[in-house]
């Protein structure tokens, strides 16, 4: 189990803007590249926020602080649907 989490952490930390953008488009979430870069940096700095559902609200709050409420609201479906984890697993 620990090995799987470590591997997922590594994948999240190496996630590219293109991959994140494609995932968002695939799930009908349209966010500008500038805001996706901010989200990507937040995810890379703290991948646990994506992996552990107990930290989803903290992650979304960080996104809201560094972008705005609407962007956080849009990205919520990606986080809560665990689409990113599914894509990387």
PDB file of N, CA, C and O in Angstrom, residues 1-14 47-48 51 88-89:
ATOM      1  N   UNK A   1       0.823  -1.201   0.000  1.00  0.00           N
ATOM      2  CA  UNK A   1       0.000   0.000   0.000  1.00  0.00           C
ATOM      3  C   UNK A   1       0.862   1.258   0.000  1.00  0.00           C
ATOM      4  O   UNK A   1       0.604   2.178  -0.756  1.00  0.00           O
ATOM      5  N   UNK A   2       1.889   1.279   0.865  1.00  0.00           N
ATOM      6  CA  UNK A   2       2.762   2.443   0.937  1.00  0.00           C
ATOM      7  C   UNK A   2       3.468   2.680  -0.393  1.00  0.00           C
ATOM      8  O   UNK A   2       3.616   3.818  -0.823  1.00  0.00           O
ATOM      9  N   UNK A   3       3.866   1.597  -1.052  1.00  0.00           N
ATOM     10  CA  UNK A   3       4.547   1.713  -2.339  1.00  0.00           C
ATOM     11  C   UNK A   3       3.631   2.332  -3.390  1.00  0.00           C
ATOM     12  O   UNK A   3       4.052   3.165  -4.176  1.00  0.00           O
ATOM     13  N   UNK A   4       2.358   1.941  -3.383  1.00  0.00           N
ATOM     14  CA  UNK A   4       1.393   2.496  -4.331  1.00  0.00           C
ATOM     15  C   UNK A   4       1.187   3.991  -4.096  1.00  0.00           C
ATOM     16  O   UNK A   4       1.110   4.768  -5.051  1.00  0.00           O
ATOM     17  N   UNK A   5       1.117   4.397  -2.845  1.00  0.00           N
ATOM     18  CA  UNK A   5       0.954   5.818  -2.519  1.00  0.00           C
ATOM     19  C   UNK A   5       2.199   6.599  -2.916  1.00  0.00           C
ATOM     20  O   UNK A   5       2.095   7.695  -3.463  1.00  0.00           O
ATOM     21  N   UNK A   6       3.360   6.029  -2.682  1.00  0.00           N
ATOM     22  CA  UNK A   6       4.614   6.690  -3.070  1.00  0.00           C
ATOM     23  C   UNK A   6       4.679   6.879  -4.580  1.00  0.00           C
ATOM     24  O   UNK A   6       5.104   7.930  -5.063  1.00  0.00           O
ATOM     25  N   UNK A   7       4.253   5.869  -5.318  1.00  0.00           N
ATOM     26  CA  UNK A   7       4.249   5.957  -6.778  1.00  0.00           C
ATOM     27  C   UNK A   7       3.267   7.012  -7.262  1.00  0.00           C
ATOM     28  O   UNK A   7       3.563   7.796  -8.155  1.00  0.00           O
ATOM     29  N   UNK A   8       2.098   7.070  -6.651  1.00  0.00           N
ATOM     30  CA  UNK A   8       1.111   8.074  -7.011  1.00  0.00           C
ATOM     31  C   UNK A   8       1.618   9.479  -6.673  1.00  0.00           C
ATOM     32  O   UNK A   8       1.449  10.418  -7.456  1.00  0.00           O
ATOM     33  N   UNK A   9       2.271   9.620  -5.523  1.00  0.00           N
ATOM     34  CA  UNK A   9       2.903  10.894  -5.156  1.00  0.00           C
ATOM     35  C   UNK A   9       3.889  11.338  -6.225  1.00  0.00           C
ATOM     36  O   UNK A   9       3.895  12.486  -6.647  1.00  0.00           O
ATOM     37  N   UNK A  10       4.729  10.415  -6.651  1.00  0.00           N
ATOM     38  CA  UNK A  10       5.748  10.718  -7.666  1.00  0.00           C
ATOM     39  C   UNK A  10       5.090  11.163  -8.971  1.00  0.00           C
ATOM     40  O   UNK A  10       5.497  12.152  -9.580  1.00  0.00           O
ATOM     41  N   UNK A  11       4.039  10.457  -9.375  1.00  0.00           N
ATOM     42  CA  UNK A  11       3.336  10.816 -10.612  1.00  0.00           C
ATOM     43  C   UNK A  11       2.692  12.190 -10.504  1.00  0.00           C
ATOM     44  O   UNK A  11       2.712  12.968 -11.460  1.00  0.00           O
ATOM     45  N   UNK A  12       2.118  12.492  -9.359  1.00  0.00           N
ATOM     46  CA  UNK A  12       1.508  13.809  -9.164  1.00  0.00           C
ATOM     47  C   UNK A  12       2.549  14.913  -9.187  1.00  0.00           C
ATOM     48  O   UNK A  12       2.318  15.991  -9.735  1.00  0.00           O
ATOM     49  N   UNK A  13       3.699  14.660  -8.604  1.00  0.00           N
ATOM     50  CA  UNK A  13       4.752  15.659  -8.572  1.00  0.00           C
ATOM     51  C   UNK A  13       5.370  15.884  -9.951  1.00  0.00           C
ATOM     52  O   UNK A  13       5.954  16.925 -10.202  1.00  0.00           O
ATOM     53  N   UNK A  14       5.212  14.913 -10.850  1.00  0.00           N
ATOM     54  CA  UNK A  14       5.741  15.031 -12.209  1.00  0.00           C
ATOM     55  C   UNK A  14       4.657  15.306 -13.242  1.00  0.00           C
ATOM     56  O   UNK A  14       4.913  15.247 -14.443  1.00  0.00           O
ATOM     57  N   UNK A  47       0.946  16.752  -2.983  1.00  0.00           N
ATOM     58  CA  UNK A  47       0.123  15.736  -3.650  1.00  0.00           C
ATOM     59  C   UNK A  47      -0.842  15.011  -2.715  1.00  0.00           C
ATOM     60  O   UNK A  47      -1.838  14.467  -3.167  1.00  0.00           O
ATOM     61  N   UNK A  48      -0.573  15.025  -1.414  1.00  0.00           N
ATOM     62  CA  UNK A  48      -1.457  14.362  -0.455  1.00  0.00           C
ATOM     63  C   UNK A  48      -2.862  14.955  -0.521  1.00  0.00           C
ATOM     64  O   UNK A  48      -3.851  14.263  -0.300  1.00  0.00           O
ATOM     65  N   UNK A  51      -4.588  12.836  -3.014  1.00  0.00           N
ATOM     66  CA  UNK A  51      -4.659  11.414  -2.662  1.00  0.00           C
ATOM     67  C   UNK A  51      -5.619  11.145  -1.511  1.00  0.00           C
ATOM     68  O   UNK A  51      -6.410  10.214  -1.560  1.00  0.00           O
ATOM     69  N   UNK A  88      -3.973   8.591 -13.276  1.00  0.00           N
ATOM     70  CA  UNK A  88      -2.571   8.261 -12.992  1.00  0.00           C
ATOM     71  C   UNK A  88      -2.367   6.832 -12.485  1.00  0.00           C
ATOM     72  O   UNK A  88      -1.244   6.343 -12.454  1.00  0.00           O
ATOM     73  N   UNK A  89      -3.444   6.184 -12.081  1.00  0.00           N
ATOM     74  CA  UNK A  89      -3.317   4.817 -11.534  1.00  0.00           C
ATOM     75  C   UNK A  89      -3.191   3.784 -12.640  1.00  0.00           C
ATOM     76  O   UNK A  89      -3.492   3.951 -13.745  1.00  0.00           O
TER      77      UNK A  89
END
